[in-house]
Amino acid sequence: MNYDLKIRQEAAKELSGALSWYEEQQTGLGEIFETAIRRKLNQISRNPYHYKAEYNQFHQALTEKFPFLIVYIVDETVKQITVIAIFHTSRNPNKKFQK
């Protein structure tokens, strides 16, 4: 069973900024990045507990080929995943939970 997926506005902004940055570096790279994010989101939607909760209820999934974590919470009562952050791994790790 797939869970519904909700992306917070802050996470959507992070995703948009990263996508633009990759596309500026090389044409088509932004699309490859977006595909990697979508694949990971689909995987999370199918099995949200595959990635353990690292900090309270926050789960973290590392993307393939790109240094980004998808930080999310699971609401079991409504079968919904909320993406809190699309977080570059070089940033201060303490800030990924401050959304």
Tab-separated table of C-alpha atoms in Angstrom:
chain	number	residue	atom	x	y	z
A	1	MET	CA	0.000	0.000	0.000
A	2	ASN	CA	1.339	3.393	-0.963
A	3	TYR	CA	1.160	6.236	1.512
A	4	ASP	CA	0.042	9.702	0.397
A	5	LEU	CA	2.927	12.109	-0.017
A	6	LYS	CA	2.960	15.731	1.098
A	7	ILE	CA	5.954	18.017	0.568
A	8	ARG	CA	6.238	21.019	2.849
A	9	GLN	CA	6.788	24.376	1.189
A	10	GLU	CA	10.303	24.682	2.642
A	11	ALA	CA	11.280	21.291	1.220
A	12	ALA	CA	9.799	22.210	-2.166
A	13	LYS	CA	11.929	25.377	-2.181
A	14	GLU	CA	15.047	23.367	-1.330
A	15	LEU	CA	14.253	20.946	-4.141
A	16	SER	CA	13.634	23.737	-6.640
A	17	GLY	CA	16.871	25.497	-5.696
A	18	ALA	CA	18.936	22.330	-5.999
A	19	LEU	CA	17.292	21.415	-9.290
A	20	SER	CA	18.094	24.867	-10.717
A	21	TRP	CA	21.679	24.689	-9.461
A	22	TYR	CA	22.297	21.292	-11.088
A	23	GLU	CA	20.724	22.446	-14.343
A	24	GLU	CA	23.013	25.515	-14.359
A	25	GLN	CA	26.040	23.258	-13.919
A	26	GLN	CA	25.134	21.073	-16.882
A	27	THR	CA	22.100	20.956	-19.140
A	28	GLY	CA	20.025	17.908	-18.290
A	29	LEU	CA	21.622	17.350	-14.885
A	30	GLY	CA	18.674	18.998	-13.153
A	31	GLU	CA	16.353	16.484	-14.791
A	32	ILE	CA	18.577	13.600	-13.667
A	33	PHE	CA	18.529	15.003	-10.128
A	34	GLU	CA	14.742	15.355	-10.197
A	35	THR	CA	14.399	11.755	-11.401
A	36	ALA	CA	16.612	10.546	-8.534
A	37	ILE	CA	14.464	12.444	-6.022
A	38	ARG	CA	11.213	11.117	-7.531
A	39	ARG	CA	12.501	7.542	-7.438
A	40	LYS	CA	13.433	7.866	-3.791
A	41	LEU	CA	10.073	9.472	-2.965
A	42	ASN	CA	8.272	6.602	-4.703
A	43	GLN	CA	10.339	4.115	-2.716
A	44	ILE	CA	9.522	5.945	0.523
A	45	SER	CA	5.824	6.023	-0.393
A	46	ARG	CA	5.787	2.255	-0.888
A	47	ASN	CA	7.752	1.445	2.278
A	48	PRO	CA	8.172	4.440	4.620
A	49	TYR	CA	9.647	2.376	7.443
A	50	HIS	CA	12.520	1.077	5.325
A	51	TYR	CA	14.507	4.024	6.679
A	52	LYS	CA	14.639	4.083	10.461
A	53	ALA	CA	13.670	7.099	12.511
A	54	GLU	CA	16.939	8.830	13.417
A	55	TYR	CA	15.687	11.697	15.556
A	56	ASN	CA	12.319	11.338	17.251
A	57	GLN	CA	9.903	10.609	14.425
A	58	PHE	CA	12.126	11.882	11.572
A	59	HIS	CA	13.215	9.372	8.948
A	60	GLN	CA	16.091	10.023	6.531
A	61	ALA	CA	16.606	8.558	3.066
A	62	LEU	CA	19.812	9.185	1.135
A	63	THR	CA	19.372	9.730	-2.601
A	64	GLU	CA	21.386	7.803	-5.147
A	65	LYS	CA	24.143	9.631	-7.064
A	66	PHE	CA	23.436	12.968	-5.347
A	67	PRO	CA	24.434	14.069	-1.824
A	68	PHE	CA	20.914	14.759	-0.564
A	69	LEU	CA	18.827	13.389	2.274
A	70	ILE	CA	15.060	13.348	2.185
A	71	VAL	CA	13.857	13.974	5.737
A	72	TYR	CA	10.266	12.937	6.417
A	73	ILE	CA	7.735	11.932	9.018
A	74	VAL	CA	5.042	9.270	8.795
A	75	ASP	CA	1.485	9.807	10.002
A	76	GLU	CA	0.137	6.302	10.361
A	77	THR	CA	-3.382	7.457	11.234
A	78	VAL	CA	-3.953	8.927	7.751
A	79	LYS	CA	-1.280	6.895	5.894
A	80	GLN	CA	0.607	10.050	4.933
A	81	ILE	CA	4.274	10.926	4.553
A	82	THR	CA	5.304	14.548	5.009
A	83	VAL	CA	8.644	15.576	3.538
A	84	ILE	CA	10.224	18.069	5.915
A	85	ALA	CA	13.477	18.752	4.047
A	86	ILE	CA	15.464	17.942	0.925
A	87	PHE	CA	18.798	18.390	2.652
A	88	HIS	CA	22.303	18.616	1.137
A	89	THR	CA	24.608	16.398	3.184
A	90	SER	CA	27.353	19.044	3.414
A	91	ARG	CA	25.104	21.361	5.443
A	92	ASN	CA	25.062	21.476	9.233
A	93	PRO	CA	23.230	18.259	10.173
A	94	ASN	CA	21.582	19.885	13.192
A	95	LYS	CA	19.584	22.179	10.899
A	96	LYS	CA	17.774	19.443	8.988
A	97	PHE	CA	15.312	18.974	11.853
A	98	GLN	CA	14.693	22.695	12.440
A	99	LYS	CA	11.861	23.158	9.971
